[in-house]
Amino acid sequence: MKTEERTYFIRTFGCQMNEHDSERLAGMLEAEGYTPASSTEDASVVLFNTCCIRENADTRLYGNLGHVKSIKDRQPGKKIVVAGCLAQKDRSLIQRKAPYVDVVLGTHNLSSLPRLLRDSEAGPSFEILEQTETFPSALPTRRNSPWHAWVSISIGCNNSCTFCIVPAVRGREESRRMGDIVSEVERLLDDGVVEVTLLGQNVNSYGRDLDGTPMFARLLYALDDVEGLMRVRFTSPHPKDFRADSVRAMAECGVVCEHIHLPVQSGSDRLLKRMKRSYTQGRYLDKVRMVRDAIPDVAITTDIIVGFPGETEADFAQTMALVSEVRYDGAYTFQYSPRPMTAAADMPDHLPKEVVQERYERLAALQDEIAIERNARHLGETEELLVEGISKKDPGRLTGRTRTNKLVHFPDDGATEGTFRNVLITATHPHHLEGESVDAPVETVPAASTSRMSLPLVATTATSGCSSCS
Ligand code: 5AD
Ligand code: SF4
């Protein structure tokens, strides 16, 4: 690193919300004249955008900080920044545990980054606020992808699921005006974006704080009318708020992809109550039936927590039964991790690690079997793919995603990322498919914004394929 250079490297932990916040942080740094560096070693500013949803996220941050500290010892001009959920949760603890950190900012004041960096010339500069001051959409953005964009429709969460730390670190729910969302999407299309993913902790309650009634379905119809937009995804709906009007909008809006991530967390009514999820297994299954009746080919994925305090073998059997019944296309499964500021952390009957591990493995094996069966349905079908770039594992192949969000690898035929391809599915696996392209690429993105390489400027260390909660 040359000390006079202003370069940055961002490592992101956690969910899509954090990935999007990192794009804003990168945007602000670039507006200040910083350019991206390819490693922590080369960067004059190293920023960790943190997650605190499970305990291992904490541990990993402090491991990473220790490593950068050893580089900073050799490069004293280097600035270390910690932002995001863990900073919001740990506040002064970071200062005590890692006094060499130059800047700490929380989830509510992303926009303070340039000022805090300037202030840090005089000494460590820490600022955590209790409420969001500027809706992050007003900030500049350095998108990781020319053809895909995250679009935040709301921030915060008004629920109180007893395992979840998000409300404590992200605050009350606040929706963005629909007109602002639609205008942002229109601007993104002018930039070459073809697919957007709408982000909110609970997308189905979108608009309740604006108009008194949820407006998510109306938002989907409004986006369906935006000319040139090819795909809309969203994450995540809360099952309790996922209603017929949203399902109808999904079915009627051609732009909305046939995939829904519907986090169930547990199949046991007793545990769902202890988790304060406000639905039963029966009501959840009604929602699944409602989506499948309206959109027969829909892919359904979920989040499940194993080993919530007090989970008995009978409770776990209910989760296994639910998974067998729904037949998910994919599931993110998590071992319960006690979090400070959550009600479950103080509940009695925390389970021994070995019991949780054994149940976790049983659930993963069942879900893998189901995913194999679900993916096998696509064998011999022709699927429309949005090409994402060169495969990370095999440089001779490209990867793309179906509308149902399945990852497909196919031989490199010269297609550029951000364009569409029809691909015949020739082999299926639990977590991806293989295929062969059957037509010429359909160019939908202006040539200037396509490329043959996808090198994200913001490194992501997803704690799993972690979804936003709900
Ligand atoms: N322990 C384990 N998993 C958790 N999640 C949220 N909080 C916890 C916790 N304390 C999971 C939920 C949520 C996903 C994003 O992370 O399944 O949907
Ligand atoms: Fe809110 Fe989702 Fe956390 Fe529940 S799990 S408190 S809905 S963010």
Short mmCIF file of C-alpha atoms and ligand atoms in Angstrom, two decimals:
data_model
loop_
_atom_site.label_atom_id
_atom_site.label_comp_id
_atom_site.label_asym_id
_atom_site.label_seq_id
_atom_site.Cartn_x
_atom_site.Cartn_y
_atom_site.Cartn_z
CA MET A 1 0.00 0.00 0.00
CA LYS A 2 1.32 3.46 -0.91
CA THR A 3 0.27 5.74 1.96
CA GLU A 4 -0.67 8.64 -0.32
CA GLU A 5 -3.17 6.43 -2.19
CA ARG A 6 -6.84 6.54 -1.19
CA THR A 7 -8.09 3.02 -1.74
CA TYR A 8 -10.69 0.88 0.04
CA PHE A 9 -11.56 -2.74 0.63
CA ILE A 10 -14.91 -3.79 2.12
CA ARG A 11 -15.64 -7.19 3.62
CA THR A 12 -19.33 -7.84 4.15
CA PHE A 13 -20.75 -10.35 6.60
CA GLY A 14 -24.35 -11.48 6.67
CA CYS A 15 -27.47 -10.82 4.67
CA GLN A 16 -28.45 -9.02 1.47
CA MET A 17 -29.36 -5.94 3.51
CA ASN A 18 -25.73 -5.74 4.57
CA GLU A 19 -24.51 -6.34 1.01
CA HIS A 20 -26.64 -3.42 -0.09
CA ASP A 21 -25.40 -1.20 2.76
CA SER A 22 -21.84 -2.06 1.65
CA GLU A 23 -22.67 -0.82 -1.83
CA ARG A 24 -23.73 2.49 -0.24
CA LEU A 25 -20.57 2.66 1.88
CA ALA A 26 -18.47 1.98 -1.25
CA GLY A 27 -20.46 4.65 -3.13
CA MET A 28 -19.69 7.23 -0.47
CA LEU A 29 -16.01 6.34 -0.43
CA GLU A 30 -15.81 6.64 -4.23
CA ALA A 31 -17.59 10.02 -4.06
CA GLU A 32 -14.73 11.07 -1.74
CA GLY A 33 -12.13 9.99 -4.33
CA TYR A 34 -11.29 6.51 -3.01
CA THR A 35 -10.80 3.69 -5.52
CA PRO A 36 -11.32 -0.04 -4.91
CA ALA A 37 -8.36 -2.19 -3.80
CA SER A 38 -8.18 -5.92 -4.37
CA SER A 39 -7.16 -6.92 -0.82
CA THR A 40 -6.92 -5.70 2.77
CA GLU A 41 -3.15 -5.51 2.26
CA ASP A 42 -3.48 -2.98 -0.58
CA ALA A 43 -6.21 -0.78 0.86
CA SER A 44 -5.74 2.46 2.77
CA VAL A 45 -9.22 1.95 4.28
CA VAL A 46 -10.36 -1.55 5.31
CA LEU A 47 -14.03 -1.65 6.22
CA PHE A 48 -15.85 -4.55 7.88
CA ASN A 49 -19.62 -4.37 7.47
CA THR A 50 -20.73 -6.69 10.23
CA CYS A 51 -23.54 -9.06 11.13
CA CYS A 52 -24.64 -10.21 14.58
CA ILE A 53 -27.51 -12.56 13.81
CA ARG A 54 -25.60 -15.57 15.16
CA GLU A 55 -22.67 -15.83 17.52
CA ASN A 56 -20.18 -17.11 14.92
CA ALA A 57 -20.53 -13.77 13.10
CA ASP A 58 -19.04 -12.03 16.18
CA THR A 59 -16.19 -14.49 16.42
CA ARG A 60 -15.31 -14.09 12.77
CA LEU A 61 -15.17 -10.31 12.99
CA TYR A 62 -12.69 -10.34 15.85
CA GLY A 63 -10.57 -12.93 13.96
CA ASN A 64 -10.52 -10.70 10.88
CA LEU A 65 -9.71 -7.61 12.92
CA GLY A 66 -6.73 -9.36 14.51
CA HIS A 67 -5.39 -10.18 11.04
CA VAL A 68 -5.73 -6.61 9.74
CA LYS A 69 -4.16 -5.29 12.95
CA SER A 70 -0.99 -7.23 12.10
CA ILE A 71 -0.94 -5.52 8.66
CA LYS A 72 -1.66 -2.11 10.21
CA ASP A 73 1.38 -2.59 12.48
CA ARG A 74 3.45 -2.55 9.27
CA GLN A 75 1.31 0.12 7.54
CA PRO A 76 0.44 2.68 10.23
CA GLY A 77 -1.50 4.92 7.78
CA LYS A 78 -4.09 2.22 7.21
CA LYS A 79 -7.56 2.98 8.58
CA ILE A 80 -9.78 0.21 9.97
CA VAL A 81 -13.53 0.79 9.99
CA VAL A 82 -16.21 -1.38 11.62
CA ALA A 83 -19.78 -0.70 10.49
CA GLY A 84 -23.17 -2.41 10.67
CA CYS A 85 -25.14 -4.61 13.04
CA LEU A 86 -22.35 -5.86 15.30
CA ALA A 87 -21.06 -2.31 15.73
CA GLN A 88 -24.60 -1.25 16.66
CA LYS A 89 -24.81 -4.12 19.18
CA ASP A 90 -21.32 -3.96 20.66
CA ARG A 91 -20.82 -0.20 20.72
CA SER A 92 -17.96 0.58 23.10
CA LEU A 93 -16.98 -3.10 23.36
CA ILE A 94 -15.22 -2.87 19.97
CA GLN A 95 -13.21 0.07 21.27
CA ARG A 96 -12.18 -1.99 24.30
CA LYS A 97 -11.49 -5.24 22.45
CA ALA A 98 -9.83 -3.64 19.39
CA PRO A 99 -8.52 -0.19 20.35
CA TYR A 100 -6.62 0.04 17.04
CA VAL A 101 -9.93 0.38 15.12
CA ASP A 102 -10.15 3.93 13.72
CA VAL A 103 -13.87 4.31 12.97
CA VAL A 104 -16.99 2.59 14.31
CA LEU A 105 -20.45 3.42 12.95
CA GLY A 106 -23.76 1.65 13.39
CA THR A 107 -26.72 0.76 11.20
CA HIS A 108 -28.44 4.15 11.50
CA ASN A 109 -25.69 6.49 10.31
CA LEU A 110 -24.06 5.08 7.16
CA SER A 111 -23.94 8.62 5.80
CA SER A 112 -21.49 9.67 8.56
CA LEU A 113 -18.69 7.52 7.13
CA PRO A 114 -16.78 10.30 5.26
CA ARG A 115 -16.98 12.67 8.27
CA LEU A 116 -15.91 9.99 10.74
CA LEU A 117 -12.97 9.04 8.52
CA ARG A 118 -11.84 12.68 8.41
CA ASP A 119 -12.27 12.97 12.19
CA SER A 120 -10.19 9.85 12.72
CA GLU A 121 -7.08 11.78 11.65
CA ALA A 122 -7.21 13.23 15.16
CA GLY A 123 -7.91 9.90 16.91
CA PRO A 124 -10.48 7.06 16.99
CA SER A 125 -13.86 8.23 15.86
CA PHE A 126 -16.94 6.35 17.07
CA GLU A 127 -20.62 7.15 16.46
CA ILE A 128 -23.68 4.99 17.12
CA LEU A 129 -27.16 6.51 16.75
CA GLU A 130 -30.51 5.18 17.99
CA GLN A 131 -32.52 6.07 14.88
CA THR A 132 -31.87 6.27 11.17
CA GLU A 133 -31.08 9.84 10.17
CA THR A 134 -31.11 9.54 6.35
CA PHE A 135 -32.94 6.76 4.50
CA PRO A 136 -29.93 4.97 2.93
CA SER A 137 -31.47 5.18 -0.56
CA ALA A 138 -30.46 8.85 -0.66
CA LEU A 139 -26.77 7.89 -0.56
CA PRO A 140 -24.49 7.25 -3.56
CA THR A 141 -24.08 3.60 -4.53
CA ARG A 142 -21.25 1.53 -6.02
CA ARG A 143 -23.21 -1.49 -7.28
CA ASN A 144 -21.49 -4.87 -7.43
CA SER A 145 -23.38 -5.86 -10.54
CA PRO A 146 -24.18 -3.85 -13.67
CA TRP A 147 -27.38 -5.81 -14.30
CA HIS A 148 -28.78 -6.55 -10.82
CA ALA A 149 -29.69 -4.10 -8.07
CA TRP A 150 -30.91 -4.38 -4.49
CA VAL A 151 -33.73 -1.96 -3.84
CA SER A 152 -34.56 -1.21 -0.25
CA ILE A 153 -38.33 -0.81 0.27
CA SER A 154 -38.28 -0.63 4.06
CA ILE A 155 -35.82 -0.69 6.91
CA GLY A 156 -36.22 -2.03 10.46
CA CYS A 157 -38.70 -4.50 11.89
CA ASN A 158 -41.67 -4.13 14.24
CA ASN A 159 -41.90 -7.83 15.11
CA SER A 160 -40.41 -9.40 18.19
CA CYS A 161 -39.45 -12.96 17.28
CA THR A 162 -37.85 -14.11 20.50
CA PHE A 163 -34.65 -15.48 18.89
CA CYS A 164 -33.93 -12.43 16.73
CA ILE A 165 -31.61 -9.52 17.40
CA VAL A 166 -32.57 -7.60 14.24
CA PRO A 167 -35.18 -5.27 15.81
CA ALA A 168 -32.61 -4.28 18.47
CA VAL A 169 -29.97 -3.32 15.91
CA ARG A 170 -32.07 -2.17 12.95
CA GLY A 171 -34.83 -0.28 14.79
CA ARG A 172 -38.52 0.28 13.98
CA GLU A 173 -39.90 -0.38 10.54
CA GLU A 174 -39.88 2.54 8.16
CA SER A 175 -41.19 2.24 4.60
CA ARG A 176 -40.04 4.22 1.62
CA ARG A 177 -42.54 6.09 -0.52
CA MET A 178 -43.73 3.99 -3.45
CA GLY A 179 -43.04 6.76 -5.95
CA ASP A 180 -39.41 6.93 -4.77
CA ILE A 181 -39.00 3.17 -5.18
CA VAL A 182 -40.45 3.19 -8.70
CA SER A 183 -38.30 6.19 -9.70
CA GLU A 184 -35.20 4.44 -8.38
CA VAL A 185 -36.03 1.33 -10.43
CA GLU A 186 -36.54 3.47 -13.55
CA ARG A 187 -33.13 5.11 -13.02
CA LEU A 188 -31.55 1.69 -12.53
CA LEU A 189 -32.99 0.52 -15.86
CA ASP A 190 -31.34 3.50 -17.56
CA ASP A 191 -28.07 2.23 -16.05
CA GLY A 192 -28.51 -1.24 -17.59
CA VAL A 193 -30.14 -3.10 -14.69
CA VAL A 194 -32.60 -5.85 -15.73
CA GLU A 195 -33.32 -7.51 -12.38
CA VAL A 196 -34.09 -5.99 -8.99
CA THR A 197 -34.45 -7.61 -5.58
CA LEU A 198 -36.71 -5.72 -3.19
CA LEU A 199 -35.34 -5.73 0.35
CA GLY A 200 -37.12 -5.44 3.67
CA GLN A 201 -37.09 -7.39 6.94
CA ASN A 202 -40.79 -8.04 6.40
CA VAL A 203 -41.70 -6.98 2.87
CA ASN A 204 -45.38 -7.80 3.32
CA SER A 205 -45.91 -5.13 5.91
CA TYR A 206 -44.42 -2.60 3.47
CA GLY A 207 -46.44 0.63 3.58
CA ARG A 208 -48.29 -0.02 6.85
CA ASP A 209 -46.49 2.93 8.45
CA LEU A 210 -47.29 5.16 5.45
CA ASP A 211 -50.94 4.46 4.73
CA GLY A 212 -52.17 2.31 7.59
CA THR A 213 -52.51 -0.69 5.28
CA PRO A 214 -49.81 -2.88 3.71
CA MET A 215 -49.13 -1.93 0.09
CA PHE A 216 -46.74 -4.64 -1.05
CA ALA A 217 -49.14 -6.00 -3.69
CA ARG A 218 -49.67 -2.49 -5.08
CA LEU A 219 -45.91 -2.06 -5.30
CA LEU A 220 -45.58 -5.27 -7.34
CA TYR A 221 -48.26 -4.06 -9.79
CA ALA A 222 -46.51 -0.67 -10.05
CA LEU A 223 -43.21 -2.38 -10.89
CA ASP A 224 -44.90 -4.66 -13.41
CA ASP A 225 -45.78 -1.50 -15.35
CA VAL A 226 -42.15 -0.33 -15.55
CA GLU A 227 -41.13 -0.86 -19.15
CA GLY A 228 -37.89 -2.78 -19.70
CA LEU A 229 -37.72 -4.37 -16.24
CA MET A 230 -37.26 -8.12 -16.72
CA ARG A 231 -37.26 -9.68 -13.25
CA VAL A 232 -38.37 -8.70 -9.76
CA ARG A 233 -37.44 -10.73 -6.69
CA PHE A 234 -38.09 -9.91 -3.04
CA THR A 235 -36.90 -11.01 0.37
CA SER A 236 -38.42 -11.79 2.79
CA PRO A 237 -42.13 -12.00 3.50
CA HIS A 238 -43.22 -12.96 7.02
CA PRO A 239 -45.70 -15.85 6.78
CA LYS A 240 -48.13 -14.13 9.15
CA ASP A 241 -48.42 -11.11 6.82
CA PHE A 242 -48.25 -12.96 3.50
CA ARG A 243 -51.77 -12.59 2.14
CA ALA A 244 -53.89 -13.44 -0.88
CA ASP A 245 -53.41 -10.00 -2.47
CA SER A 246 -49.63 -10.51 -2.63
CA VAL A 247 -50.05 -14.02 -4.05
CA ARG A 248 -52.43 -12.68 -6.70
CA ALA A 249 -49.96 -9.92 -7.57
CA MET A 250 -47.15 -12.48 -7.85
CA ALA A 251 -49.27 -14.60 -10.19
CA GLU A 252 -50.52 -11.68 -12.29
CA CYS A 253 -47.31 -9.66 -12.64
CA GLY A 254 -45.19 -11.23 -15.38
CA VAL A 255 -42.12 -9.45 -14.05
CA VAL A 256 -42.25 -11.14 -10.61
CA CYS A 257 -40.19 -14.34 -10.51
CA GLU A 258 -41.73 -17.67 -9.51
CA HIS A 259 -39.84 -18.00 -6.26
CA ILE A 260 -40.74 -17.23 -2.69
CA HIS A 261 -38.58 -17.40 0.40
CA LEU A 262 -41.01 -18.05 3.25
CA PRO A 263 -39.09 -18.51 6.53
CA VAL A 264 -40.91 -21.04 8.73
CA GLN A 265 -38.33 -21.37 11.57
CA SER A 266 -40.05 -24.43 13.12
CA GLY A 267 -42.83 -26.93 12.45
CA SER A 268 -43.91 -27.18 16.09
CA ASP A 269 -46.87 -25.04 17.16
CA ARG A 270 -45.53 -25.00 20.71
CA LEU A 271 -42.17 -23.60 19.58
CA LEU A 272 -43.72 -21.21 17.05
CA LYS A 273 -45.60 -19.72 20.00
CA ARG A 274 -42.43 -19.48 22.10
CA MET A 275 -40.73 -17.86 19.11
CA LYS A 276 -43.66 -15.37 18.84
CA ARG A 277 -44.12 -16.10 15.16
CA SER A 278 -47.94 -15.56 15.20
CA TYR A 279 -48.81 -18.57 13.03
CA THR A 280 -49.23 -22.30 13.44
CA GLN A 281 -47.97 -25.11 11.21
CA GLY A 282 -51.51 -25.40 9.82
CA ARG A 283 -51.74 -21.71 8.90
CA TYR A 284 -48.28 -21.81 7.35
CA LEU A 285 -49.29 -24.80 5.22
CA ASP A 286 -52.41 -22.88 4.11
CA LYS A 287 -50.12 -20.12 2.78
CA VAL A 288 -47.98 -22.68 0.95
CA ARG A 289 -51.09 -24.17 -0.66
CA MET A 290 -52.33 -20.70 -1.59
CA VAL A 291 -49.06 -19.91 -3.44
CA ARG A 292 -48.88 -23.29 -5.17
CA ASP A 293 -52.53 -23.08 -6.29
CA ALA A 294 -51.89 -19.67 -7.85
CA ILE A 295 -48.38 -20.38 -9.25
CA PRO A 296 -48.00 -24.14 -9.81
CA ASP A 297 -44.28 -24.01 -10.74
CA VAL A 298 -43.27 -21.75 -7.87
CA ALA A 299 -40.06 -22.59 -6.01
CA ILE A 300 -40.33 -22.28 -2.23
CA THR A 301 -37.35 -21.88 0.08
CA THR A 302 -37.22 -21.31 3.82
CA ASP A 303 -35.19 -20.68 6.98
CA ILE A 304 -35.31 -23.17 9.86
CA ILE A 305 -33.81 -22.94 13.34
CA VAL A 306 -32.83 -26.20 15.02
CA GLY A 307 -32.40 -26.44 18.79
CA PHE A 308 -34.47 -23.47 19.94
CA PRO A 309 -34.61 -23.51 23.77
CA GLY A 310 -36.90 -26.26 25.00
CA GLU A 311 -37.11 -28.05 21.61
CA THR A 312 -38.06 -31.66 22.33
CA GLU A 313 -37.68 -34.62 19.99
CA ALA A 314 -41.45 -34.36 19.40
CA ASP A 315 -41.10 -30.66 18.41
CA PHE A 316 -38.26 -31.52 16.05
CA ALA A 317 -40.35 -34.36 14.55
CA GLN A 318 -42.95 -31.70 13.70
CA THR A 319 -40.29 -29.71 11.81
CA MET A 320 -39.21 -32.84 9.92
CA ALA A 321 -42.88 -33.59 9.10
CA LEU A 322 -43.45 -30.06 7.85
CA VAL A 323 -40.36 -30.19 5.64
CA SER A 324 -41.50 -33.54 4.22
CA GLU A 325 -44.92 -32.11 3.51
CA VAL A 326 -43.90 -28.78 1.94
CA ARG A 327 -41.01 -30.24 -0.09
CA TYR A 328 -38.89 -27.10 -0.19
CA ASP A 329 -36.65 -26.31 -3.14
CA GLY A 330 -34.05 -25.18 -0.62
CA ALA A 331 -33.69 -24.42 3.08
CA TYR A 332 -31.19 -22.39 5.09
CA THR A 333 -30.89 -24.30 8.32
CA PHE A 334 -29.38 -22.75 11.44
CA GLN A 335 -28.44 -24.03 14.85
CA TYR A 336 -30.03 -21.79 17.48
CA SER A 337 -27.57 -19.24 18.77
CA PRO A 338 -28.44 -17.22 21.89
CA ARG A 339 -28.30 -13.49 21.20
CA PRO A 340 -28.17 -10.67 23.73
CA MET A 341 -31.22 -8.37 23.86
CA THR A 342 -33.52 -11.26 22.82
CA ALA A 343 -36.18 -12.96 24.94
CA ALA A 344 -35.09 -16.50 24.01
CA ALA A 345 -31.61 -15.98 25.42
CA ASP A 346 -33.18 -15.88 28.92
CA MET A 347 -35.44 -18.91 28.40
CA PRO A 348 -34.64 -22.08 30.33
CA ASP A 349 -33.80 -25.42 28.67
CA HIS A 350 -31.02 -24.49 26.24
CA LEU A 351 -30.07 -27.69 24.43
CA PRO A 352 -26.71 -29.47 24.53
CA LYS A 353 -24.61 -28.85 21.42
CA GLU A 354 -24.51 -32.57 20.46
CA VAL A 355 -28.30 -32.86 20.47
CA VAL A 356 -28.63 -29.81 18.22
CA GLN A 357 -25.88 -31.03 15.89
CA GLU A 358 -27.48 -34.46 15.48
CA ARG A 359 -30.91 -32.97 14.71
CA TYR A 360 -29.32 -30.43 12.36
CA GLU A 361 -27.65 -33.24 10.38
CA ARG A 362 -30.89 -35.22 10.17
CA LEU A 363 -32.73 -32.18 8.86
CA ALA A 364 -29.99 -31.35 6.33
CA ALA A 365 -30.05 -34.95 5.01
CA LEU A 366 -33.83 -34.87 4.60
CA GLN A 367 -33.76 -31.49 2.87
CA ASP A 368 -30.98 -32.63 0.50
CA GLU A 369 -33.08 -35.64 -0.53
CA ILE A 370 -36.05 -33.35 -1.19
CA ALA A 371 -33.93 -30.81 -3.12
CA ILE A 372 -32.65 -33.61 -5.39
CA GLU A 373 -36.23 -34.63 -6.11
CA ARG A 374 -37.39 -31.02 -6.67
CA ASN A 375 -34.50 -30.24 -9.02
CA ALA A 376 -34.97 -33.48 -10.98
CA ARG A 377 -38.31 -32.11 -12.20
CA HIS A 378 -36.36 -29.69 -14.41
CA LEU A 379 -34.47 -32.40 -16.30
CA GLY A 380 -35.18 -32.09 -20.03
CA GLU A 381 -36.88 -28.69 -19.62
CA THR A 382 -35.72 -25.51 -21.32
CA GLU A 383 -35.21 -22.71 -18.82
CA GLU A 384 -34.65 -18.99 -19.30
CA LEU A 385 -31.43 -18.01 -17.55
CA LEU A 386 -30.09 -14.63 -16.59
CA VAL A 387 -26.34 -15.09 -17.08
CA GLU A 388 -24.33 -14.17 -13.96
CA GLY A 389 -20.79 -14.66 -15.29
CA ILE A 390 -18.03 -17.21 -15.42
CA SER A 391 -18.39 -20.13 -13.02
CA LYS A 392 -16.18 -19.76 -9.94
CA LYS A 393 -15.38 -23.48 -9.99
CA ASP A 394 -14.89 -24.01 -13.71
CA PRO A 395 -13.64 -21.17 -15.94
CA GLY A 396 -14.87 -23.07 -19.02
CA ARG A 397 -18.48 -22.69 -17.87
CA LEU A 398 -20.93 -19.87 -17.29
CA THR A 399 -23.52 -19.67 -14.54
CA GLY A 400 -26.98 -18.21 -14.60
CA ARG A 401 -30.20 -18.33 -12.65
CA THR A 402 -33.65 -19.50 -13.62
CA ARG A 403 -36.68 -17.42 -12.69
CA THR A 404 -37.17 -19.94 -9.86
CA ASN A 405 -33.71 -18.90 -8.56
CA LYS A 406 -31.92 -22.16 -9.42
CA LEU A 407 -28.26 -21.87 -10.24
CA VAL A 408 -27.37 -23.45 -13.61
CA HIS A 409 -23.88 -24.10 -15.02
CA PHE A 410 -23.49 -24.42 -18.80
CA PRO A 411 -20.58 -24.48 -21.26
CA ASP A 412 -19.19 -21.01 -22.08
CA ASP A 413 -20.71 -20.04 -25.42
CA GLY A 414 -19.62 -16.41 -25.28
CA ALA A 415 -22.71 -15.04 -23.52
CA THR A 416 -22.07 -11.92 -21.47
CA GLU A 417 -23.30 -11.44 -17.92
CA GLY A 418 -26.63 -9.71 -17.61
CA THR A 419 -28.00 -11.23 -20.83
CA PHE A 420 -30.61 -13.96 -21.16
CA ARG A 421 -30.13 -17.47 -22.49
CA ASN A 422 -32.43 -20.42 -23.05
CA VAL A 423 -30.77 -23.52 -21.63
CA LEU A 424 -31.81 -27.18 -21.83
CA ILE A 425 -31.33 -28.81 -18.41
CA THR A 426 -29.18 -31.93 -18.83
CA ALA A 427 -28.26 -32.86 -15.23
CA THR A 428 -29.54 -31.97 -11.76
CA HIS A 429 -27.94 -31.90 -8.29
CA PRO A 430 -29.23 -30.83 -4.86
CA HIS A 431 -27.86 -27.29 -5.06
CA HIS A 432 -27.44 -26.61 -8.79
CA LEU A 433 -28.37 -27.74 -12.29
CA GLU A 434 -26.36 -28.24 -15.49
CA GLY A 435 -27.44 -27.40 -19.02
CA GLU A 436 -26.62 -26.54 -22.61
CA SER A 437 -27.66 -23.36 -24.33
CA VAL A 438 -30.17 -23.86 -27.11
CA ASP A 439 -30.28 -20.43 -28.72
CA ALA A 440 -28.29 -17.27 -29.42
CA PRO A 441 -27.94 -14.90 -26.47
CA VAL A 442 -30.77 -12.38 -26.12
CA GLU A 443 -29.06 -9.02 -25.60
CA THR A 444 -31.09 -6.96 -23.16
CA VAL A 445 -28.37 -4.83 -21.61
CA PRO A 446 -26.57 -2.01 -23.43
CA ALA A 447 -23.23 -3.42 -24.62
CA ALA A 448 -21.26 -0.85 -22.58
CA SER A 449 -22.56 -2.22 -19.30
CA THR A 450 -21.87 -5.90 -19.96
CA SER A 451 -18.61 -7.66 -19.36
CA ARG A 452 -17.15 -11.15 -19.41
CA MET A 453 -15.90 -11.08 -15.86
CA SER A 454 -17.74 -10.61 -12.64
CA LEU A 455 -15.26 -9.39 -10.07
CA PRO A 456 -17.21 -8.03 -7.14
CA LEU A 457 -15.56 -4.93 -5.69
CA VAL A 458 -17.07 -5.64 -2.32
CA ALA A 459 -16.04 -8.99 -0.81
CA THR A 460 -18.91 -10.87 0.75
CA THR A 461 -18.64 -13.45 3.48
CA ALA A 462 -22.22 -14.58 3.75
CA THR A 463 -22.69 -16.31 7.10
CA SER A 464 -24.61 -18.90 5.07
CA GLY A 465 -26.68 -18.02 2.10
CA CYS A 466 -28.43 -16.06 4.85
CA SER A 467 -31.63 -14.37 3.86
CA SER A 468 -32.91 -11.23 5.46
CA CYS A 469 -34.94 -12.43 8.40
CA SER A 470 -38.66 -12.72 8.56
N1 5AD B 1 -30.06 -18.34 16.05
C1 5AD B 1 -30.10 -19.07 14.90
N2 5AD B 1 -30.64 -18.62 13.77
C2 5AD B 1 -31.18 -17.38 13.78
N3 5AD B 1 -31.79 -16.67 12.83
C3 5AD B 1 -32.13 -15.48 13.33
N4 5AD B 1 -31.76 -15.39 14.61
C4 5AD B 1 -31.17 -16.58 14.93
C5 5AD B 1 -30.59 -17.10 16.11
N5 5AD B 1 -30.56 -16.41 17.25
C6 5AD B 1 -32.05 -17.20 11.48
C7 5AD B 1 -33.56 -17.21 11.17
C8 5AD B 1 -33.70 -16.08 10.22
C9 5AD B 1 -32.35 -16.15 9.49
C10 5AD B 1 -31.97 -14.93 8.73
O1 5AD B 1 -31.44 -16.36 10.53
O2 5AD B 1 -33.87 -18.45 10.58
O3 5AD B 1 -34.78 -16.24 9.32
FE1 SF4 B 2 -38.19 -9.25 12.38
FE2 SF4 B 2 -37.51 -11.31 10.79
FE3 SF4 B 2 -36.21 -10.92 13.08
FE4 SF4 B 2 -38.73 -11.77 13.18
S1 SF4 B 2 -36.98 -12.89 12.31
S2 SF4 B 2 -37.83 -10.11 14.42
S3 SF4 B 2 -39.61 -10.71 11.41
S4 SF4 B 2 -36.25 -9.51 11.31
#
